[in-house]
mmCIF file with all atom_site columns, C-alpha atoms and ligand atoms in Angstrom:
data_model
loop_
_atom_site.group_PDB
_atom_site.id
_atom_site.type_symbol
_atom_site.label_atom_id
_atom_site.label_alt_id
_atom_site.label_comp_id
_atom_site.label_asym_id
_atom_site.label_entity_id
_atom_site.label_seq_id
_atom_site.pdbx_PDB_ins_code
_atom_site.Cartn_x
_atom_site.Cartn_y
_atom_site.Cartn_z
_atom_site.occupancy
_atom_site.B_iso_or_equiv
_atom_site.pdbx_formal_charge
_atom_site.auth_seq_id
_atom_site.auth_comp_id
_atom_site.auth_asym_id
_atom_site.auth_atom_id
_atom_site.pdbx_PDB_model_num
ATOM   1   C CA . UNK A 1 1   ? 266.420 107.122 33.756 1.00 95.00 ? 1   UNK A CA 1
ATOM   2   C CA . UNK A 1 2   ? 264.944 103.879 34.816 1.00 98.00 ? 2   UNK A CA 1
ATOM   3   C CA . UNK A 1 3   ? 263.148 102.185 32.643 1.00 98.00 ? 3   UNK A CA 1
ATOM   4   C CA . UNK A 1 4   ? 260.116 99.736  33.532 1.00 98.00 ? 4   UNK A CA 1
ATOM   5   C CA . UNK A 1 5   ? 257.690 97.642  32.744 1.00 98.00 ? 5   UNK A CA 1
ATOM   6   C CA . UNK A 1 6   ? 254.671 97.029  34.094 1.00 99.00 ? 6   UNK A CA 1
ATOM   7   C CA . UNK A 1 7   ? 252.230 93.795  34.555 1.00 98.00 ? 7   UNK A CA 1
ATOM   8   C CA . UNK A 1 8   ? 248.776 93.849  34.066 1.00 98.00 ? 8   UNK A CA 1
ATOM   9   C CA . UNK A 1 9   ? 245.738 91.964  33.728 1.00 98.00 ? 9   UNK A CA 1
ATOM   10  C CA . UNK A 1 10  ? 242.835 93.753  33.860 1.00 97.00 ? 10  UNK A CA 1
ATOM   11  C CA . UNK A 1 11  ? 241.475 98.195  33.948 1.00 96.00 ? 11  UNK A CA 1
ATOM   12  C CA . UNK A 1 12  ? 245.253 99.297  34.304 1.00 98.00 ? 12  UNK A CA 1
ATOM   13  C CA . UNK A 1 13  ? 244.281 102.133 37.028 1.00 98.00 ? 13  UNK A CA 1
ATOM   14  C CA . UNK A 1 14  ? 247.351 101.798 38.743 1.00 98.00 ? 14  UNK A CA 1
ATOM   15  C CA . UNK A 1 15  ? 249.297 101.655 35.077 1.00 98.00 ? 15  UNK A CA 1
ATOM   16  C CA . UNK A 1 16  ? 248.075 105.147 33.933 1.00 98.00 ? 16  UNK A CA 1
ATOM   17  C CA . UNK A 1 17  ? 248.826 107.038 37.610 1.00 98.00 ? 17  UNK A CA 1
ATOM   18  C CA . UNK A 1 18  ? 252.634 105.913 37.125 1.00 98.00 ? 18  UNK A CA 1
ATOM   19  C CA . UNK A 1 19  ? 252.414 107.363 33.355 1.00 98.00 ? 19  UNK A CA 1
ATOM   20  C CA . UNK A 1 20  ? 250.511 110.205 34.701 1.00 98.00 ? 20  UNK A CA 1
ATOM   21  C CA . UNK A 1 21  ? 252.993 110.666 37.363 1.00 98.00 ? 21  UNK A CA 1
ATOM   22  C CA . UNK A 1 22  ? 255.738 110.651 34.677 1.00 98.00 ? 22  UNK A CA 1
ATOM   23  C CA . UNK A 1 23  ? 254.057 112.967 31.993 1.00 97.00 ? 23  UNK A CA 1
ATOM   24  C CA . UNK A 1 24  ? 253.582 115.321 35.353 1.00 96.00 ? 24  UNK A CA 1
ATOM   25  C CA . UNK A 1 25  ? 257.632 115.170 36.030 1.00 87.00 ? 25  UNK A CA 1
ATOM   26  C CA . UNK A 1 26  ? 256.868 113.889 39.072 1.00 85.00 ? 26  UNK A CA 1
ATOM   27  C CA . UNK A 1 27  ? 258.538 110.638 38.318 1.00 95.00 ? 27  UNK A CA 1
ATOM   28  C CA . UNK A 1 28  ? 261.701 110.158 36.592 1.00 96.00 ? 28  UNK A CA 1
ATOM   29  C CA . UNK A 1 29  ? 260.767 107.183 34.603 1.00 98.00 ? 29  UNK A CA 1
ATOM   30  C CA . UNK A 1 30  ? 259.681 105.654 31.654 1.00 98.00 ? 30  UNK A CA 1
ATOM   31  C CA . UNK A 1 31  ? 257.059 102.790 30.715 1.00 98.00 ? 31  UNK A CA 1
ATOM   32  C CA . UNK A 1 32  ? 259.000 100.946 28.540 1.00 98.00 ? 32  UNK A CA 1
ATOM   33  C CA . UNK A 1 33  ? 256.529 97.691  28.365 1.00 98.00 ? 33  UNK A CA 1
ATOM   34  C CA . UNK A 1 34  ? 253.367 96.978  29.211 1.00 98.00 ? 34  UNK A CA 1
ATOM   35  C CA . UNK A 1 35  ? 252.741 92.953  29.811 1.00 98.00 ? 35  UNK A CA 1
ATOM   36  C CA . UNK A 1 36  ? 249.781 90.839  30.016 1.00 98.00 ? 36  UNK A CA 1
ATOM   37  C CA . UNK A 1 37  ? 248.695 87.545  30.539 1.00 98.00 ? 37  UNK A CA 1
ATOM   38  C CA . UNK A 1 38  ? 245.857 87.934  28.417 1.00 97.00 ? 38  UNK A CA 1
ATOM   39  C CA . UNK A 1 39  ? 245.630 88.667  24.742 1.00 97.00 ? 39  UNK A CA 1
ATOM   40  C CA . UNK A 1 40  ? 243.353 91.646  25.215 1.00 96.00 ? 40  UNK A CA 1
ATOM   41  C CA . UNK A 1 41  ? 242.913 93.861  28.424 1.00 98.00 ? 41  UNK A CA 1
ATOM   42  C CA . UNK A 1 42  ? 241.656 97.125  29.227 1.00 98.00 ? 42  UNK A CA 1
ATOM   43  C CA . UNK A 1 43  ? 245.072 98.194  30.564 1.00 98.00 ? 43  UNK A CA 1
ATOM   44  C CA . UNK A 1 44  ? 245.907 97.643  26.809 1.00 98.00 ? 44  UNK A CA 1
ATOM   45  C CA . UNK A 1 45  ? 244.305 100.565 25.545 1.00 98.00 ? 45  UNK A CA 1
ATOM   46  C CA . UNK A 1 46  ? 246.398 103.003 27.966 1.00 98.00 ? 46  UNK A CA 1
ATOM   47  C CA . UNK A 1 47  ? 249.269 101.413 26.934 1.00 98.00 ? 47  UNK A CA 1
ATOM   48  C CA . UNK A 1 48  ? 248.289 102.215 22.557 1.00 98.00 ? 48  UNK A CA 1
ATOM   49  C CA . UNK A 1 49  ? 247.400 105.707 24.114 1.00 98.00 ? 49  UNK A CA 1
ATOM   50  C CA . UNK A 1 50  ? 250.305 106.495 25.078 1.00 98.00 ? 50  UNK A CA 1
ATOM   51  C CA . UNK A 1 51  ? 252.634 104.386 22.635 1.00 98.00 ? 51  UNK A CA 1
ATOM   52  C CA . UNK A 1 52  ? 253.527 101.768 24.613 1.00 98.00 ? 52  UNK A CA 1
ATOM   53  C CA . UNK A 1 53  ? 255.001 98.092  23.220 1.00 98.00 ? 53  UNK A CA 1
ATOM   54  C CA . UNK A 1 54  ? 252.481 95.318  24.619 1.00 98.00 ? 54  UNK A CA 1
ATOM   55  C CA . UNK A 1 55  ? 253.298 91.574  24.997 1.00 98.00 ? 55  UNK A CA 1
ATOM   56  C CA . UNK A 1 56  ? 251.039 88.860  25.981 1.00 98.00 ? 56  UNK A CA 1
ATOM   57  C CA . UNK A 1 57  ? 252.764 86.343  28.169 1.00 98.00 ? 57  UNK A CA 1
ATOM   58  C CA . UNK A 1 58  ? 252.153 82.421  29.014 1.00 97.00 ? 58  UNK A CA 1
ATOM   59  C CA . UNK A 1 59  ? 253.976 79.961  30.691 1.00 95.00 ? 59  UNK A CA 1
ATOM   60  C CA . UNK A 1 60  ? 252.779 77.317  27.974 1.00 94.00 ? 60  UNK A CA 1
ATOM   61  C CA . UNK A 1 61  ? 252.801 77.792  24.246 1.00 91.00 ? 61  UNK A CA 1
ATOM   62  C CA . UNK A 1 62  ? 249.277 80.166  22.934 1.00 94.00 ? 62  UNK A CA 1
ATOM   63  C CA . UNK A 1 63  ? 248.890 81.892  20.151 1.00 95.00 ? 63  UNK A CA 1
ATOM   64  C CA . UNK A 1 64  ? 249.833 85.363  19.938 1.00 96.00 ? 64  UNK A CA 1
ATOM   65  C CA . UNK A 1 65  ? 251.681 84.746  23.567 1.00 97.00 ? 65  UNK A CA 1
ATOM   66  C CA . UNK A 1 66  ? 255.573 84.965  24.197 1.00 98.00 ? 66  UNK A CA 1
ATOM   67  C CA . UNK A 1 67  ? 256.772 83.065  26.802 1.00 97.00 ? 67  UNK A CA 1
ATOM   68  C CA . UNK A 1 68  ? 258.738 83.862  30.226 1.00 98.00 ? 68  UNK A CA 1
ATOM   69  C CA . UNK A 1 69  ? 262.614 83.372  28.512 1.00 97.00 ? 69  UNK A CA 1
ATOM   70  C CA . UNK A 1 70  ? 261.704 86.010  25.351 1.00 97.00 ? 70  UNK A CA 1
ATOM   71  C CA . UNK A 1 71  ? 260.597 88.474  27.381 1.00 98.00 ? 71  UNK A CA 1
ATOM   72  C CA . UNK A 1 72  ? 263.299 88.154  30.064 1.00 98.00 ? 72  UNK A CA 1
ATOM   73  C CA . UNK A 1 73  ? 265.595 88.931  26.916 1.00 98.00 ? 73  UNK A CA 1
ATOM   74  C CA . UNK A 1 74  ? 263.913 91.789  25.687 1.00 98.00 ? 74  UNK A CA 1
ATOM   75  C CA . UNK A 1 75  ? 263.953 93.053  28.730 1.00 98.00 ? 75  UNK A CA 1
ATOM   76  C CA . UNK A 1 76  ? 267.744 92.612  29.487 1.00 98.00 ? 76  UNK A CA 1
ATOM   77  C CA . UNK A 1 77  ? 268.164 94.104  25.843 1.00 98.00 ? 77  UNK A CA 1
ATOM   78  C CA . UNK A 1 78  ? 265.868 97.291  26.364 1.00 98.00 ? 78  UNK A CA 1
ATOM   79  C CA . UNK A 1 79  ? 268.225 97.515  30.314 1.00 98.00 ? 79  UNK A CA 1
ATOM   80  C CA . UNK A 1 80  ? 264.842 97.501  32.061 1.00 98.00 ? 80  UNK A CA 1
ATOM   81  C CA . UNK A 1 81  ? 265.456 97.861  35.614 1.00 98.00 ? 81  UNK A CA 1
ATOM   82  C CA . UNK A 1 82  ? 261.943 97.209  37.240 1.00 98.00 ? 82  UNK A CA 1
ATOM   83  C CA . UNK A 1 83  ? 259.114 95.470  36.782 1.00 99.00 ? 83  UNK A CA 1
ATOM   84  C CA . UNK A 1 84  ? 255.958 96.776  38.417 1.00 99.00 ? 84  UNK A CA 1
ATOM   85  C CA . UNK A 1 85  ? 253.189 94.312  38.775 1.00 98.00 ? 85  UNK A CA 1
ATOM   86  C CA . UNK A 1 86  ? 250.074 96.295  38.651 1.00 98.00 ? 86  UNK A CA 1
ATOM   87  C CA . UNK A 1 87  ? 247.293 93.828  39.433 1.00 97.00 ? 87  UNK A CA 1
ATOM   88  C CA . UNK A 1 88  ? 248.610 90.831  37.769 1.00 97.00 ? 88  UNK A CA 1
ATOM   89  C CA . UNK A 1 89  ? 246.891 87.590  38.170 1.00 94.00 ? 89  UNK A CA 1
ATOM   90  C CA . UNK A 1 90  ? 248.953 84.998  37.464 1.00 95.00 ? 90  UNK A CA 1
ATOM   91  C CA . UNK A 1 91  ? 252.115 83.508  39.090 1.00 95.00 ? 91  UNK A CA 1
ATOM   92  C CA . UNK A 1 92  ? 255.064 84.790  37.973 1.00 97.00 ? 92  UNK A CA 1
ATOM   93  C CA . UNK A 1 93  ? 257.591 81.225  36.970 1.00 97.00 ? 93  UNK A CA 1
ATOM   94  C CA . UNK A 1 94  ? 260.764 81.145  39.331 1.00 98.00 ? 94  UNK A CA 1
ATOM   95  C CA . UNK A 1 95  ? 263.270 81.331  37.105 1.00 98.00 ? 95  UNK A CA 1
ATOM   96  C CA . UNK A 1 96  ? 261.894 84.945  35.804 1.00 98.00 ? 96  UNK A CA 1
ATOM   97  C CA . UNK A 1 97  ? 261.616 85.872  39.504 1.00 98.00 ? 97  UNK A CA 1
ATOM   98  C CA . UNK A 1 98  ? 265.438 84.729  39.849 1.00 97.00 ? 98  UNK A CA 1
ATOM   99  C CA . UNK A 1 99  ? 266.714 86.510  36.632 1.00 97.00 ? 99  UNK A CA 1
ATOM   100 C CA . UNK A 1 100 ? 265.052 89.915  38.135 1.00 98.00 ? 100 UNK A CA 1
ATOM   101 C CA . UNK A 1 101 ? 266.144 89.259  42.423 1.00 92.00 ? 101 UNK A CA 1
ATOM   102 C CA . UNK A 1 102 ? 264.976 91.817  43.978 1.00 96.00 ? 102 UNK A CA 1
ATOM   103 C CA . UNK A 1 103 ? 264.277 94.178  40.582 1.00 98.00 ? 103 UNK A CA 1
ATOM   104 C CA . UNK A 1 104 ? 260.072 92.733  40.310 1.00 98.00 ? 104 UNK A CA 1
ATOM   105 C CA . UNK A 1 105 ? 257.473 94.497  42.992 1.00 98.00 ? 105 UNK A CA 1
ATOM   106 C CA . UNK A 1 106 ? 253.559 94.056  43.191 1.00 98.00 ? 106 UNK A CA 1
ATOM   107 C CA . UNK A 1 107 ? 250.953 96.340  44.501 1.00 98.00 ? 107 UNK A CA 1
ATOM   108 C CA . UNK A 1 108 ? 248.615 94.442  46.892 1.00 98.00 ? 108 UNK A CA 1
ATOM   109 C CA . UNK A 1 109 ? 245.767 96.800  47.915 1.00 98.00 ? 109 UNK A CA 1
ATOM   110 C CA . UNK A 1 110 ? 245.851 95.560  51.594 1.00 98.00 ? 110 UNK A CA 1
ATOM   111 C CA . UNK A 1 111 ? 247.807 95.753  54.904 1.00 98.00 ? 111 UNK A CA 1
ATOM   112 C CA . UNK A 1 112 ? 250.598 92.714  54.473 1.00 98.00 ? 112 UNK A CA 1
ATOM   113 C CA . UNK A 1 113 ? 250.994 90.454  55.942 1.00 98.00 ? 113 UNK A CA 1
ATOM   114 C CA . UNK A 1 114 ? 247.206 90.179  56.884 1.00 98.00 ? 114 UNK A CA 1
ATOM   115 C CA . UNK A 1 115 ? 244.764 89.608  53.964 1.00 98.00 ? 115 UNK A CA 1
ATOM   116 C CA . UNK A 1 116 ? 247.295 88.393  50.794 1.00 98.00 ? 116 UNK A CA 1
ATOM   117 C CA . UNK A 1 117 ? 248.266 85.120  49.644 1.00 95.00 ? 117 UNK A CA 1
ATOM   118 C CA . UNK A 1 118 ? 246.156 82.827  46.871 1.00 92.00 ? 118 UNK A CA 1
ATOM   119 C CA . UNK A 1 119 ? 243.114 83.952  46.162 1.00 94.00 ? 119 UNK A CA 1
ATOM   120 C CA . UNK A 1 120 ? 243.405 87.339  47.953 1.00 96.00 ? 120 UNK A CA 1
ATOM   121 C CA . UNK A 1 121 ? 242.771 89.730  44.553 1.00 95.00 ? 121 UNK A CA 1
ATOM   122 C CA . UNK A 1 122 ? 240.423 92.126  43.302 1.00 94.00 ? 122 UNK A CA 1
ATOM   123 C CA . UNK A 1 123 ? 237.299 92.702  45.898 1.00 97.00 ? 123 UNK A CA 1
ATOM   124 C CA . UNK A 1 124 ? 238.281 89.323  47.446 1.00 98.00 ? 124 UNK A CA 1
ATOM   125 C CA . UNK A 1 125 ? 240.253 91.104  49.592 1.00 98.00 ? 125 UNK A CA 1
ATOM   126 C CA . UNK A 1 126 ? 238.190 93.991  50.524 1.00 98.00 ? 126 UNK A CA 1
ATOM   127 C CA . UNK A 1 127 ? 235.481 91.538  51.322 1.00 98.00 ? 127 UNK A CA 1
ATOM   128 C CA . UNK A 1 128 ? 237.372 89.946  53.933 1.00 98.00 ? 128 UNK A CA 1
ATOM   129 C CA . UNK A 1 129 ? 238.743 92.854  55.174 1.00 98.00 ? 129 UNK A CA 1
ATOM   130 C CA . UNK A 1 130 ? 235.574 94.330  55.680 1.00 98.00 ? 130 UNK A CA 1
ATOM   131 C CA . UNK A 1 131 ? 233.977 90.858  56.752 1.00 98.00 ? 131 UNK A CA 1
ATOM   132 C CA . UNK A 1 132 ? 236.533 90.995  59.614 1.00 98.00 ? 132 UNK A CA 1
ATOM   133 C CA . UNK A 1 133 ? 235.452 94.610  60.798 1.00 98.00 ? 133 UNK A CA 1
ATOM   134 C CA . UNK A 1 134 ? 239.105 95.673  60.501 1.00 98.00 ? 134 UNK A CA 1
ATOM   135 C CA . UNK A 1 135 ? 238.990 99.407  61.259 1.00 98.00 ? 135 UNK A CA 1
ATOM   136 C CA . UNK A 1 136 ? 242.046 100.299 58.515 1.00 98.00 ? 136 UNK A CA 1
ATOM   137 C CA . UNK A 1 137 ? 242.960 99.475  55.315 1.00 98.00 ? 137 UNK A CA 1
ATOM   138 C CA . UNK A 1 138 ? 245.428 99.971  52.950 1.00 98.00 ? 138 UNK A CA 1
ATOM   139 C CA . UNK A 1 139 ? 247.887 99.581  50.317 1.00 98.00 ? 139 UNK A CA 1
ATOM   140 C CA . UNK A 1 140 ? 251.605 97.465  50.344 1.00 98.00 ? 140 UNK A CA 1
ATOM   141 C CA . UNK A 1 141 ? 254.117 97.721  47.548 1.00 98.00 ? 141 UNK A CA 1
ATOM   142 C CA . UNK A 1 142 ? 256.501 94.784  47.821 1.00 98.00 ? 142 UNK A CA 1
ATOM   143 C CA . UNK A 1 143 ? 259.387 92.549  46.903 1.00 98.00 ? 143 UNK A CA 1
ATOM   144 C CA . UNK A 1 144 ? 257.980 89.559  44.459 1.00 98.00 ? 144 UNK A CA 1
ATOM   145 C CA . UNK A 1 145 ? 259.367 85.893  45.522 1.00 97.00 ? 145 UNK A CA 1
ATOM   146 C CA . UNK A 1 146 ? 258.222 82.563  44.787 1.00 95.00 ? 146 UNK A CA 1
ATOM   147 C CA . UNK A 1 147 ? 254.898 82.527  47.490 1.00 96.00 ? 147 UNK A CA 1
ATOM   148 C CA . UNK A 1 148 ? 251.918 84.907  46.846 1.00 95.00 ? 148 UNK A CA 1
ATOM   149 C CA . UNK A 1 149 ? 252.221 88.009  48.443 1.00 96.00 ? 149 UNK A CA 1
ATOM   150 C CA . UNK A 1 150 ? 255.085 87.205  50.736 1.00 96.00 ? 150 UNK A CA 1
ATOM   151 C CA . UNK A 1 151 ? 258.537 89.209  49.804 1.00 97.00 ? 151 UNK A CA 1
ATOM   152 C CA . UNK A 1 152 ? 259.494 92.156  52.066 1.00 98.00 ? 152 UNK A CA 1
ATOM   153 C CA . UNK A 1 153 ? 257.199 94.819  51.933 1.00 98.00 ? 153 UNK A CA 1
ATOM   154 C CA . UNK A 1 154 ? 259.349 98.340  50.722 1.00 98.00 ? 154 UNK A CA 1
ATOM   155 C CA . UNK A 1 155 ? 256.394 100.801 51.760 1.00 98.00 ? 155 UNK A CA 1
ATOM   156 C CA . UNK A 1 156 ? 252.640 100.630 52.733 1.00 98.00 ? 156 UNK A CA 1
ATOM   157 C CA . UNK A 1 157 ? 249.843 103.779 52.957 1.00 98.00 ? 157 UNK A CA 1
ATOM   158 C CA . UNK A 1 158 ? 246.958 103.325 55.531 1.00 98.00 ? 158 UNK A CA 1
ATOM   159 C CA . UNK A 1 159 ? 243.450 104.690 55.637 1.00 98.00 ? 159 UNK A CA 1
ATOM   160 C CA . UNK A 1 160 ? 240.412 104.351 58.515 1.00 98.00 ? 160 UNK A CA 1
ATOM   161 C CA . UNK A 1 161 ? 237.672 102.686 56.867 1.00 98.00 ? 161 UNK A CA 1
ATOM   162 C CA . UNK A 1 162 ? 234.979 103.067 59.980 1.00 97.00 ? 162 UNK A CA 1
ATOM   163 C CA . UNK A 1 163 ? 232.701 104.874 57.581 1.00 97.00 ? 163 UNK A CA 1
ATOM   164 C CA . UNK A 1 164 ? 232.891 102.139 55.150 1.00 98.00 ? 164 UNK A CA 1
ATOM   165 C CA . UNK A 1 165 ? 229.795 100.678 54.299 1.00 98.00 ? 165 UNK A CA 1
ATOM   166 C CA . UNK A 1 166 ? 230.423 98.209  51.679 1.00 98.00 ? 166 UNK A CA 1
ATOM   167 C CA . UNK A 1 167 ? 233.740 96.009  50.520 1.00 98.00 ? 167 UNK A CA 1
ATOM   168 C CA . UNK A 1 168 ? 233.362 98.737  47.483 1.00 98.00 ? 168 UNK A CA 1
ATOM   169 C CA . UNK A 1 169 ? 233.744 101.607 49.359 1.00 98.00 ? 169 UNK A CA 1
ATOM   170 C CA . UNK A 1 170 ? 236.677 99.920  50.823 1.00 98.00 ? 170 UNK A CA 1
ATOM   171 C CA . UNK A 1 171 ? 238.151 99.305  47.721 1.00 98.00 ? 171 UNK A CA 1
ATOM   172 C CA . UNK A 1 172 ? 237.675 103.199 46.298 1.00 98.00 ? 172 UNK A CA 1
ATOM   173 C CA . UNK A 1 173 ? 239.017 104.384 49.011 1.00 98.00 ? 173 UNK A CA 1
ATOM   174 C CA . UNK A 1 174 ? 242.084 101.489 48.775 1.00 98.00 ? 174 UNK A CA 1
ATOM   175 C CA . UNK A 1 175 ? 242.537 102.553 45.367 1.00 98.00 ? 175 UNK A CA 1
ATOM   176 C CA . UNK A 1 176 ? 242.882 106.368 45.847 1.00 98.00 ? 176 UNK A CA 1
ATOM   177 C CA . UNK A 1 177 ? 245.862 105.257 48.062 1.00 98.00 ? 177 UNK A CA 1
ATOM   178 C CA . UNK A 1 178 ? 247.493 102.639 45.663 1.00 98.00 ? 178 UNK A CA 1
ATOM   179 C CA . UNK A 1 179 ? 247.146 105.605 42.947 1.00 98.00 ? 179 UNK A CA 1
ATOM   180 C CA . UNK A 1 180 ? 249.783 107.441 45.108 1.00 98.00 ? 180 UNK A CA 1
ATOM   181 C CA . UNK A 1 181 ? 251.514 104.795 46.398 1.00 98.00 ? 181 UNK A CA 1
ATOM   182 C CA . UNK A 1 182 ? 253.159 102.980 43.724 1.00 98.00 ? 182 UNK A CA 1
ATOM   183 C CA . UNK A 1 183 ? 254.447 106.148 41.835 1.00 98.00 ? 183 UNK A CA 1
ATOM   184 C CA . UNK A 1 184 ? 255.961 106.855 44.957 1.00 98.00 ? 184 UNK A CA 1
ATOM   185 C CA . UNK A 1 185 ? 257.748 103.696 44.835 1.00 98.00 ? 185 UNK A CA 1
ATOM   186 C CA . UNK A 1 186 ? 258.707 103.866 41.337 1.00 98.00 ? 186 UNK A CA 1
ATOM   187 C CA . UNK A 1 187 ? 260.159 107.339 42.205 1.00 98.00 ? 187 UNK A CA 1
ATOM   188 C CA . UNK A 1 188 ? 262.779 105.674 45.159 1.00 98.00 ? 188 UNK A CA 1
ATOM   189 C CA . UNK A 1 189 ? 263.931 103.325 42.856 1.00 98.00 ? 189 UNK A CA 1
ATOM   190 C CA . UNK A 1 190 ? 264.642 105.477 40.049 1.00 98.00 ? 190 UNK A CA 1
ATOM   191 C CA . UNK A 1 191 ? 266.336 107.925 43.071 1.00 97.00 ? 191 UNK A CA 1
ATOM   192 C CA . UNK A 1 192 ? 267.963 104.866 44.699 1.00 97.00 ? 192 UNK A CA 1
ATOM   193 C CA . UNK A 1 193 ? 266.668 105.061 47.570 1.00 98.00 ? 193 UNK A CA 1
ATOM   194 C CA . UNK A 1 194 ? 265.426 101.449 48.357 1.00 98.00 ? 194 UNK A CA 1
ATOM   195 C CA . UNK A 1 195 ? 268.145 100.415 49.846 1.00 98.00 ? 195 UNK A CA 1
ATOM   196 C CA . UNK A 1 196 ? 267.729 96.513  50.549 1.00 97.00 ? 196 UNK A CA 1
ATOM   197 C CA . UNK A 1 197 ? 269.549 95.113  54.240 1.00 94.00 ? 197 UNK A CA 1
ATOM   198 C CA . UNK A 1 198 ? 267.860 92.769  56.368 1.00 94.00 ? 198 UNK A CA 1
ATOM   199 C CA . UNK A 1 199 ? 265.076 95.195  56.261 1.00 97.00 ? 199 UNK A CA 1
ATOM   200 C CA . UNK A 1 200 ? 263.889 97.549  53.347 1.00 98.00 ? 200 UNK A CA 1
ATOM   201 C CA . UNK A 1 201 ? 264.314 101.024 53.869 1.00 98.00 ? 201 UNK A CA 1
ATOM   202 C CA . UNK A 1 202 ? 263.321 104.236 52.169 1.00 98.00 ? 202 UNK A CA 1
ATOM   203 C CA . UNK A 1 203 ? 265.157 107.464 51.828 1.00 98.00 ? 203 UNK A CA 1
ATOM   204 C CA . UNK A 1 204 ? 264.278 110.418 52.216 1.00 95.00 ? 204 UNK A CA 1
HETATM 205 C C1 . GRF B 2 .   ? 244.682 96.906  42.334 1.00 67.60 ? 1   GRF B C1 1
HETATM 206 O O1 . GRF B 2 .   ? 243.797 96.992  43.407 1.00 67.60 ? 1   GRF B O1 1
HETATM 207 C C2 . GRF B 2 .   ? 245.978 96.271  42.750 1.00 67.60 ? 1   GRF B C2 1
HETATM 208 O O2 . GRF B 2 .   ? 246.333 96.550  44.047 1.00 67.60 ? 1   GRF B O2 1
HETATM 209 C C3 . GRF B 2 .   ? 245.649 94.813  42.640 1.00 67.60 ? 1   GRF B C3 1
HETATM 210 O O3 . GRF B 2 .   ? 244.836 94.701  41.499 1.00 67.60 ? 1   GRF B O3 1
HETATM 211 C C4 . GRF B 2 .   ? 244.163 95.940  41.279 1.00 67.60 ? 1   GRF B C4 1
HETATM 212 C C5 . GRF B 2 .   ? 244.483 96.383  39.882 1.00 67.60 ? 1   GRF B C5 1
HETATM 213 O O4 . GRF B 2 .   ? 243.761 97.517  39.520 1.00 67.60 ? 1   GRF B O4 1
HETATM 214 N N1 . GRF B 2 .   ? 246.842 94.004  42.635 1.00 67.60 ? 1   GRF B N1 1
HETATM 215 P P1 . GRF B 2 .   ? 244.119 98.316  38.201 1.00 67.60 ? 1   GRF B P1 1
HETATM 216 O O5 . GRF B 2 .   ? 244.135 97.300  37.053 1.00 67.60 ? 1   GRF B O5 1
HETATM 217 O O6 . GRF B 2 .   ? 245.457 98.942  38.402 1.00 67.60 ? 1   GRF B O6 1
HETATM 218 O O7 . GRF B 2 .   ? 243.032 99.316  38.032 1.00 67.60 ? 1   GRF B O7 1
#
């Protein structure tokens, strides 16, 4: 079974469809770890809910933080074999990113490559989307590498947002999709089927 963990920094929406996906055997997986970069979250409390180990994560030394190398090893101990990040805010260091190649996706809740990179979170993005009267919307799960939003995208979902009258609405109806999405995801990896070329590519 493949075992993951997932990043979080804020509600944890996304985190409770996957376990909701799993408790529904629709996803042959299990949340191992659940990892923050802030002591306390909201995305904390799904995590206690369901019995799920929490860690708090900086780069530099904080009180009741690990940093980057401890939780690579508990990781490699515990033979997780993805790490999800679920609307993570901070930059993930490059030697993590190199530890995990190609085993650390994030769920951007836009089209890629239009409307990612720094400073593209939360209802940033669905502001600009909807500033630029772009007529779809959507959610990309991809690969993690050392630029914002920039590894190969593995699978995207698309909705019309004509009827859209706000960035919110945008961003509910974004969400509904991301919900969906990244369980889907979850569930090709733990099937193997992602297969990585020069392109990603999904199996049926
Ligand atoms: C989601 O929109 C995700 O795409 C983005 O951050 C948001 C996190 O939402 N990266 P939640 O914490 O999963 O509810």
């Amino acid at each position: 079974m493949l075992k993951i963990a997932v990043f979080v920094s804020g509600r944890g929406s996304n985190l409770s469809a996957v376990i909701n996906s799993i408790k529904s055997d629709d996803l042959n997986a299990e949340v191992e770890f659940v990892v923050s970069d802030k002591i306390f979250c909201e995305a904390f409390n799904i995590a206690a809910e369901n019995n799920i180990a929490t860690y708090s994560v900086s780069e530099t030394p904080k009180d009741g933080c690990v940093d980057y190398n401890l939780l690579a090893d508990v990781f490699k101990k515990n033979g997780i074999g993805l790490i999800v990040l679920a609307g993570f805010l901070k930059k993930i260091p490059a030697e993590f990113i190199g530890e995990f190649n190609e085993k650390i996706i994030n769920i951007h809740p836009a089209l890629l490559p239009s409307f990612g990179g720094k400073g593209m979170y939360g209802l940033n993005v669905h502001k600009a989307v909807f500033d630029r009267s772009c007529k779809v919307s959507g959610a990309t799960v991809h690969f993690v590498d050392n630029v914002y939003d920039n590894g190969k995208i593995i699978a995207q979902y698309c909705t019309e947002i004509y009827e859209c009258k706000s960035p919110e609405e945008i961003a509910a109806k974004v969400l509904k999709l991301e919900h969906k999405l990244l369980p889907f995801v979850i569930g090709k990896f733990a099937d193997n089927k992602v297969i990585i070329n020069k392109r990603v590519e999904i199996l049926e």
